[in-house]
mmCIF file with all atom_site columns, C-alpha atoms in Angstrom:
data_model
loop_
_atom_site.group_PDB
_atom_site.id
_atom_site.type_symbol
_atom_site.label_atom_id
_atom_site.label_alt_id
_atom_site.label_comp_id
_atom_site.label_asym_id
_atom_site.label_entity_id
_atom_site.label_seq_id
_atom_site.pdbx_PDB_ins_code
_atom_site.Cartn_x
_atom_site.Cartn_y
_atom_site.Cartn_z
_atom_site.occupancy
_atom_site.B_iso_or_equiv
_atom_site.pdbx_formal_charge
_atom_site.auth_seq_id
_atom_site.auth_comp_id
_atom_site.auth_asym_id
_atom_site.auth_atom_id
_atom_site.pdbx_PDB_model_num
ATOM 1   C CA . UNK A 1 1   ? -17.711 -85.556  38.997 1.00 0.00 ? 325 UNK A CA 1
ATOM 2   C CA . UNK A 1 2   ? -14.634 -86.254  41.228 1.00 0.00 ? 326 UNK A CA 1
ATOM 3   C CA . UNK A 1 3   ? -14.557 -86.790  44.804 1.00 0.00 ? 327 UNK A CA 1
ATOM 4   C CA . UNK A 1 4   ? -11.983 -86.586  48.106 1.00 0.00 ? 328 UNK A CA 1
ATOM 5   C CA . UNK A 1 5   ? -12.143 -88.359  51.127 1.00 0.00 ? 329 UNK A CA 1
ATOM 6   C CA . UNK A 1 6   ? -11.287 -86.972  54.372 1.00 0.00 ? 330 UNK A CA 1
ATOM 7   C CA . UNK A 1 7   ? -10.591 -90.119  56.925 1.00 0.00 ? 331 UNK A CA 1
ATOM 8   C CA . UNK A 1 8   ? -10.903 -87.566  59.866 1.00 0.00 ? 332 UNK A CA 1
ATOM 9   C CA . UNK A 1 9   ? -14.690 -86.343  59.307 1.00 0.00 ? 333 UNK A CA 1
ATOM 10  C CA . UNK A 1 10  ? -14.961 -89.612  57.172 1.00 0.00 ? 334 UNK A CA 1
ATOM 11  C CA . UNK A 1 11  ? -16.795 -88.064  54.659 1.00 0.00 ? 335 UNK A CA 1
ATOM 12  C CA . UNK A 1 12  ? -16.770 -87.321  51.017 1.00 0.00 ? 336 UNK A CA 1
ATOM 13  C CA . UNK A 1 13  ? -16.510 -83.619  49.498 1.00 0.00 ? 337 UNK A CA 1
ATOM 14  C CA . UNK A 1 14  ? -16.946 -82.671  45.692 1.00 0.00 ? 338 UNK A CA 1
ATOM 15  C CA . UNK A 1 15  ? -13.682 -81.130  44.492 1.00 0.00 ? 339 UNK A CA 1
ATOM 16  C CA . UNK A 1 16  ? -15.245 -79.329  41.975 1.00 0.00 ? 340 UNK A CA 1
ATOM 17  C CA . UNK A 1 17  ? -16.658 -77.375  44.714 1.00 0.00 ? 341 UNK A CA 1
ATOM 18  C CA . UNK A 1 18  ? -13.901 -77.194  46.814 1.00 0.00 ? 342 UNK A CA 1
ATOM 19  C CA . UNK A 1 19  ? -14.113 -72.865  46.039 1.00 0.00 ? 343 UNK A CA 1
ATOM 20  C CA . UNK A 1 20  ? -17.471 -72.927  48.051 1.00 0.00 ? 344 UNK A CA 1
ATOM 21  C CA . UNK A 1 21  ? -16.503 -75.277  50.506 1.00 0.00 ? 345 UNK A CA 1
ATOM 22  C CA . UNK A 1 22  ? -13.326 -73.287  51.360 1.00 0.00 ? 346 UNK A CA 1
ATOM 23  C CA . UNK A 1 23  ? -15.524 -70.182  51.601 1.00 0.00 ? 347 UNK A CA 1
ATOM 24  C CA . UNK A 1 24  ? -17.600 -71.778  53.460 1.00 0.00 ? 348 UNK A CA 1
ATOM 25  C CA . UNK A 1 25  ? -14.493 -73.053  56.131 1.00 0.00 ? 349 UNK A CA 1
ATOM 26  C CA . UNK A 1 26  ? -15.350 -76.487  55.635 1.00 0.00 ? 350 UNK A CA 1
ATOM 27  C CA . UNK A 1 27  ? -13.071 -78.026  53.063 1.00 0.00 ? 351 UNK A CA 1
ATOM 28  C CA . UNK A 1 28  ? -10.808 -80.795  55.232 1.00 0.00 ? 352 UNK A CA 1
ATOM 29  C CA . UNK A 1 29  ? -7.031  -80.284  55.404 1.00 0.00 ? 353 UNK A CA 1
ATOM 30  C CA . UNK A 1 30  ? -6.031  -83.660  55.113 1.00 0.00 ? 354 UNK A CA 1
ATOM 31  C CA . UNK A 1 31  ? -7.674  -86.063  52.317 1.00 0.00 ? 355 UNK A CA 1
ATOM 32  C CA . UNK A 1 32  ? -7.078  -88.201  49.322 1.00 0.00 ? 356 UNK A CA 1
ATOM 33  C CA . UNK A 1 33  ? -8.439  -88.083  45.665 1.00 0.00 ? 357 UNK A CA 1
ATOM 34  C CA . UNK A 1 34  ? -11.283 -90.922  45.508 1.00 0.00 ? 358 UNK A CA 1
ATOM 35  C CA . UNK A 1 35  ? -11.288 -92.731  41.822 1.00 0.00 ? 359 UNK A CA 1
ATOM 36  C CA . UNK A 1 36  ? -14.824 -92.380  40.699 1.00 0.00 ? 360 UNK A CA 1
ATOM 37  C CA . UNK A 1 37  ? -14.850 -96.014  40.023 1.00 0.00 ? 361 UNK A CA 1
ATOM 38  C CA . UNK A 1 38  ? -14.169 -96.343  43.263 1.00 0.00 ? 362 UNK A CA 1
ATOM 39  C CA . UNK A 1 39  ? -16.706 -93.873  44.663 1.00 0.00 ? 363 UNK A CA 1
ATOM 40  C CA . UNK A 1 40  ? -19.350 -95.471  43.050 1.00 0.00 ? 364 UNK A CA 1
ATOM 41  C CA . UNK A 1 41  ? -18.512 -99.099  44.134 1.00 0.00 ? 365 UNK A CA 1
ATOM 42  C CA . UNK A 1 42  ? -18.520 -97.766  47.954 1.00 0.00 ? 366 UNK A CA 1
ATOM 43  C CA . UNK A 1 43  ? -21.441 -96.095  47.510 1.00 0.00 ? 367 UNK A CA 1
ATOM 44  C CA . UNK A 1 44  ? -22.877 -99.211  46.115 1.00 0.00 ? 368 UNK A CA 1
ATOM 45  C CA . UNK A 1 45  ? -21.592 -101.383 49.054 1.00 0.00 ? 369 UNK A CA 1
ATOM 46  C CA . UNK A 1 46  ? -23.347 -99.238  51.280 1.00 0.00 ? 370 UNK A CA 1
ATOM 47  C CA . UNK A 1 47  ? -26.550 -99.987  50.175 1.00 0.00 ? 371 UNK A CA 1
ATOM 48  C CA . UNK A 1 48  ? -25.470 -103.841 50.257 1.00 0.00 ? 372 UNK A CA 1
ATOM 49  C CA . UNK A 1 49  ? -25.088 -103.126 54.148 1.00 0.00 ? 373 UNK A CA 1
ATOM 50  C CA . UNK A 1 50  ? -21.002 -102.601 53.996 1.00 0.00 ? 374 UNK A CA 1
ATOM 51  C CA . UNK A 1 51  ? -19.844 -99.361  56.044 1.00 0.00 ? 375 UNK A CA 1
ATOM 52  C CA . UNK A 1 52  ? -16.745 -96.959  54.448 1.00 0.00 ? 376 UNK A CA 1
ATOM 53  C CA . UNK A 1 53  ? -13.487 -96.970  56.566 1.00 0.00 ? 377 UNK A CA 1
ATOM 54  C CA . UNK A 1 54  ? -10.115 -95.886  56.367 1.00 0.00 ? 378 UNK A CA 1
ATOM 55  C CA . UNK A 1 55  ? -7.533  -98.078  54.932 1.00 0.00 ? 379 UNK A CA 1
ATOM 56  C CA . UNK A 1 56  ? -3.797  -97.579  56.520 1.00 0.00 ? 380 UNK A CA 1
ATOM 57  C CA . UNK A 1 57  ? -3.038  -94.689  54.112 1.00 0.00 ? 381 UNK A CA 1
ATOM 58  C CA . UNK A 1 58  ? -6.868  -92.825  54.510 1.00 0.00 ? 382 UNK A CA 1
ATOM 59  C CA . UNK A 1 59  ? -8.324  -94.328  51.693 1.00 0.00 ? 383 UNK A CA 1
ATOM 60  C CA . UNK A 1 60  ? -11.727 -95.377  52.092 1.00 0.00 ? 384 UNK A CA 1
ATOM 61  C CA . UNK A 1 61  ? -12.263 -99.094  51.395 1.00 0.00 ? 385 UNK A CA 1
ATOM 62  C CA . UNK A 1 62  ? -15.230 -101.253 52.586 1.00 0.00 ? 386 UNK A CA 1
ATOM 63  C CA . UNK A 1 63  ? -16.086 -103.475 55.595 1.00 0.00 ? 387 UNK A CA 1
ATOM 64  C CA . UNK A 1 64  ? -18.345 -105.391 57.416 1.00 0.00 ? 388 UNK A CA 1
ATOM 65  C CA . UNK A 1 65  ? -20.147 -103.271 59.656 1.00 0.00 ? 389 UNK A CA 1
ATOM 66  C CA . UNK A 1 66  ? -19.143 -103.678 63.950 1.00 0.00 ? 390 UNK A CA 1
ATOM 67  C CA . UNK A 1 67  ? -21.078 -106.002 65.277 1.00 0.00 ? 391 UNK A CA 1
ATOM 68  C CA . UNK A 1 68  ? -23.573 -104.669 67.963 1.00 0.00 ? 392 UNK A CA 1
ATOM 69  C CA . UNK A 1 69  ? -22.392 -103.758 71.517 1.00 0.00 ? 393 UNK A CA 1
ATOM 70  C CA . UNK A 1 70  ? -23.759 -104.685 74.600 1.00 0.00 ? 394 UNK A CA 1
ATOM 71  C CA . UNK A 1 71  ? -25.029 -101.011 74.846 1.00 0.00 ? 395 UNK A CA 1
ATOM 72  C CA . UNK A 1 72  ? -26.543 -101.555 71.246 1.00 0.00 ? 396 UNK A CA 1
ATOM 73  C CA . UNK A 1 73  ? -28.215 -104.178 71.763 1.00 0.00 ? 397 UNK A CA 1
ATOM 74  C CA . UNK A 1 74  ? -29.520 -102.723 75.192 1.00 0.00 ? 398 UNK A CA 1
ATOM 75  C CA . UNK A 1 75  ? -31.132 -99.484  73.358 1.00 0.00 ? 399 UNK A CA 1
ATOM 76  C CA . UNK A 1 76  ? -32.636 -101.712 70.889 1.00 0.00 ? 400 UNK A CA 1
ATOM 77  C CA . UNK A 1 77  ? -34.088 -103.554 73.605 1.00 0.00 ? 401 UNK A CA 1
ATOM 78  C CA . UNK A 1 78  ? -35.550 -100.827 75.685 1.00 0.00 ? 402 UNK A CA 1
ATOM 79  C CA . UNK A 1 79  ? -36.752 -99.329  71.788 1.00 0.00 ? 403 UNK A CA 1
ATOM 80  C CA . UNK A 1 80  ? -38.835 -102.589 71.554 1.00 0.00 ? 404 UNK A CA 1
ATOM 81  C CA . UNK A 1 81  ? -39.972 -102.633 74.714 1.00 0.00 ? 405 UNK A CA 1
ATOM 82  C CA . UNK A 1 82  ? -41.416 -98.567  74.863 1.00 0.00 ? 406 UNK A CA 1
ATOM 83  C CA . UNK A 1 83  ? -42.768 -100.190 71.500 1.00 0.00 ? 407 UNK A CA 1
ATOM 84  C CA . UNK A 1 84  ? -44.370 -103.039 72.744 1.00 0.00 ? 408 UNK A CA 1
ATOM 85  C CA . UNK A 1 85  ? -45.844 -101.258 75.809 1.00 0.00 ? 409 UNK A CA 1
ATOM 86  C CA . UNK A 1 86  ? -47.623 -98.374  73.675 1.00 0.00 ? 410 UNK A CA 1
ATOM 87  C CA . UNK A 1 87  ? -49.248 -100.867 72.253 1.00 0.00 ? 411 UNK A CA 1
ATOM 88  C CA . UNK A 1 88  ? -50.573 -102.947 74.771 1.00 0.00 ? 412 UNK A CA 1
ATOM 89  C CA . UNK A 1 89  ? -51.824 -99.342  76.144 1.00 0.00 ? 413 UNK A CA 1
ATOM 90  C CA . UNK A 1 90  ? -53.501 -98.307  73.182 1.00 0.00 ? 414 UNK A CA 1
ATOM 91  C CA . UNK A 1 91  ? -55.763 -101.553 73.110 1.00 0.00 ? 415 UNK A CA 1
ATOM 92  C CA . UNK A 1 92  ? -56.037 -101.466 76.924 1.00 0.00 ? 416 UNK A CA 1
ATOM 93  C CA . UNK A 1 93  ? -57.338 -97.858  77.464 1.00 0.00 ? 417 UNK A CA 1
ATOM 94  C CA . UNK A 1 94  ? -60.212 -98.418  75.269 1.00 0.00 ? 418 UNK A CA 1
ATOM 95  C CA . UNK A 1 95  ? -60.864 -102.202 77.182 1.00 0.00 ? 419 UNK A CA 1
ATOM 96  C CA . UNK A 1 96  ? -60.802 -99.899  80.083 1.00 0.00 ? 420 UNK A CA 1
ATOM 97  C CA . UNK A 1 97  ? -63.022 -97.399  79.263 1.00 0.00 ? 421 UNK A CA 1
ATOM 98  C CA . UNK A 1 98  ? -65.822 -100.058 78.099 1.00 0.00 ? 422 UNK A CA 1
ATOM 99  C CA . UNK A 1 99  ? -65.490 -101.802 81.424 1.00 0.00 ? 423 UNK A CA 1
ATOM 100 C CA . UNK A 1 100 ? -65.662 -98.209  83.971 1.00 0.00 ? 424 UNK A CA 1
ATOM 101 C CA . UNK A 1 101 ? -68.835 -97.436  82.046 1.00 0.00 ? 425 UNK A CA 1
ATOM 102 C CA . UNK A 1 102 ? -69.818 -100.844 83.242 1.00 0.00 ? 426 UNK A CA 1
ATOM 103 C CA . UNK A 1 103 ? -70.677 -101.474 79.042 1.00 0.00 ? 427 UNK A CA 1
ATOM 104 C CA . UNK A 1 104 ? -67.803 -104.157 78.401 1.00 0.00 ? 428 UNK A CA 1
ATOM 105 C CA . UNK A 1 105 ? -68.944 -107.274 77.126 1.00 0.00 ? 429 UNK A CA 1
ATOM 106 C CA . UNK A 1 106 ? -67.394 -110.622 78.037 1.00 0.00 ? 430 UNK A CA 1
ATOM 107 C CA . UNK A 1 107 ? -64.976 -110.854 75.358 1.00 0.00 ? 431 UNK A CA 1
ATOM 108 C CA . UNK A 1 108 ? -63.953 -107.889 76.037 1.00 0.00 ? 432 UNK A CA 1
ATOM 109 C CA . UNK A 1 109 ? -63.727 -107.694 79.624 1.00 0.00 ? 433 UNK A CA 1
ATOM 110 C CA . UNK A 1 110 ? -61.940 -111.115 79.696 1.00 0.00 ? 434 UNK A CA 1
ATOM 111 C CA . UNK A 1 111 ? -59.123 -109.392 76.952 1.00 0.00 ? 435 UNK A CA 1
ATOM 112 C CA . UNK A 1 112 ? -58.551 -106.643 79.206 1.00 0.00 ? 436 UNK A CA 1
ATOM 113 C CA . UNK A 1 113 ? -57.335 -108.941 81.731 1.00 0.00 ? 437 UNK A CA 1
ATOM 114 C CA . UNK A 1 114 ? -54.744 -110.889 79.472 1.00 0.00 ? 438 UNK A CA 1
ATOM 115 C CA . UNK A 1 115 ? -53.656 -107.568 78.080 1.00 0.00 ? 439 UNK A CA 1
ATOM 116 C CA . UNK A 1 116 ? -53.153 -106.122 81.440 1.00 0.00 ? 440 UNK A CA 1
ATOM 117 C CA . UNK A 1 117 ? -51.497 -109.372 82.365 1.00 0.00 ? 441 UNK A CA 1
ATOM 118 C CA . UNK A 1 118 ? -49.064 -109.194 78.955 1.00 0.00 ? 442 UNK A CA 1
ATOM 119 C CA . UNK A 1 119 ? -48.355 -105.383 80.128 1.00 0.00 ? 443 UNK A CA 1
ATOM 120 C CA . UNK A 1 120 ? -47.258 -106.451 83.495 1.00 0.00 ? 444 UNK A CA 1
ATOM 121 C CA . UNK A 1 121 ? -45.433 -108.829 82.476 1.00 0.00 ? 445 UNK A CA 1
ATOM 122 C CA . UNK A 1 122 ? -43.890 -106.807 79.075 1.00 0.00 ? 446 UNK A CA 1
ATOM 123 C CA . UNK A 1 123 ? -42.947 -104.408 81.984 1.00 0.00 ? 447 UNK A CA 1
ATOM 124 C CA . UNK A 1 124 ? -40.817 -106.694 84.057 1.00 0.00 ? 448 UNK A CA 1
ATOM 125 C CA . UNK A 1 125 ? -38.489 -107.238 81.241 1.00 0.00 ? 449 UNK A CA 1
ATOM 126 C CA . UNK A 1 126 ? -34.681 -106.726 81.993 1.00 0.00 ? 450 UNK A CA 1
ATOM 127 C CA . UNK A 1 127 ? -33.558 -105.167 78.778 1.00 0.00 ? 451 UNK A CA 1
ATOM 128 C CA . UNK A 1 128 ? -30.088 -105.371 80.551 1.00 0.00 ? 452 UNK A CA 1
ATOM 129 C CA . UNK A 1 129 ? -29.715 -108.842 79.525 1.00 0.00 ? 453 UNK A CA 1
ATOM 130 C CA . UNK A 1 130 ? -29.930 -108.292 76.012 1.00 0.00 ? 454 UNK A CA 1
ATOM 131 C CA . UNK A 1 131 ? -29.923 -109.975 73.560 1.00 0.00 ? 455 UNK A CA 1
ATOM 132 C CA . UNK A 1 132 ? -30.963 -113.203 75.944 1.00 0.00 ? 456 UNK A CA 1
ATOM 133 C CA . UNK A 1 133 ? -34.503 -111.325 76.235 1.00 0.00 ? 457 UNK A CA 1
ATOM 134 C CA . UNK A 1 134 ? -37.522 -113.959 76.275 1.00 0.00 ? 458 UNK A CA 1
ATOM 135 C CA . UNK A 1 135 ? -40.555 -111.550 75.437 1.00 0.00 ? 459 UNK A CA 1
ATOM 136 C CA . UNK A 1 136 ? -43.820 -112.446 76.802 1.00 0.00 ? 460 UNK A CA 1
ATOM 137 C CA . UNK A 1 137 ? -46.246 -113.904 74.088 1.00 0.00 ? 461 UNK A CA 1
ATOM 138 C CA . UNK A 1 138 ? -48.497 -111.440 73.138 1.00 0.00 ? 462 UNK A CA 1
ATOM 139 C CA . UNK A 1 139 ? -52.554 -112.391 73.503 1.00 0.00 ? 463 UNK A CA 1
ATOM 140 C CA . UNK A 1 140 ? -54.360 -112.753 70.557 1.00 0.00 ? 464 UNK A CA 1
#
């Protein structure tokens, strides 16, 4: 099986179905033949963690992938923290429920308190200063 590259959708078509994808309006106007060798040595560095770029002339060759933005590592943030929070609710509602039917026991009553405390404080986290985050310790 042989492959093309297009650098401007940056993604790989099989020529041997270039018919269909020309039907189909999709085959790219500008690309460049991909050596299978090739094709399966980038598809190999993917998995390794590599990402596929252009080179100068639109072939694709490997690279380290970008390192995160600010904005990246804000999103990841704020992912974590929705994460974190669901959790602490789904161990606090039922802590709750025990202790408005007035049937919590100790233990229980005194772990709704540090998991109400973790929540409070899991919610005053700035994910804006990302990655410099110092998440509060979570109770045991």
């Amino acid at each position: 099986m042989s492959y093309v590259y297009c650098p401007i959708t940056r993604a790989f078509y099989n020529d041997t179905l270039e018919a269909d994808y020309r039907s189909a309006g999709t085959w790219p106007d500008d690309y460049v033949k991909v050596v299978d060798e090739d094709y399966d040595s980038l598809m190999a560095g993917q998995t390794e963690g590599k990402v596929i770029v252009s080179d100068k002339n639109g072939y694709p060759v490997l690279a380290e992938p970008p390192a995160p933005t600010h904005e990246d590592r804000v999103a990841l943030a704020h992912s974590q923290k929705t994460s974190l929070m669901q959790a602490a609710n789904d161990i606090i509602t039922p802590l709750e429920d025990a202790s408005e039917l007035g049937i919590a026991t100790e233990e229980e009553a005194a772990a709704l308190l540090r998991w109400k405390r973790y929540r409070v404080m899991l919610n005053r986290v700035d994910v804006t200063t990302a990655p410099d985050i110092e998440w509060p310790e979570r109770p045991a």
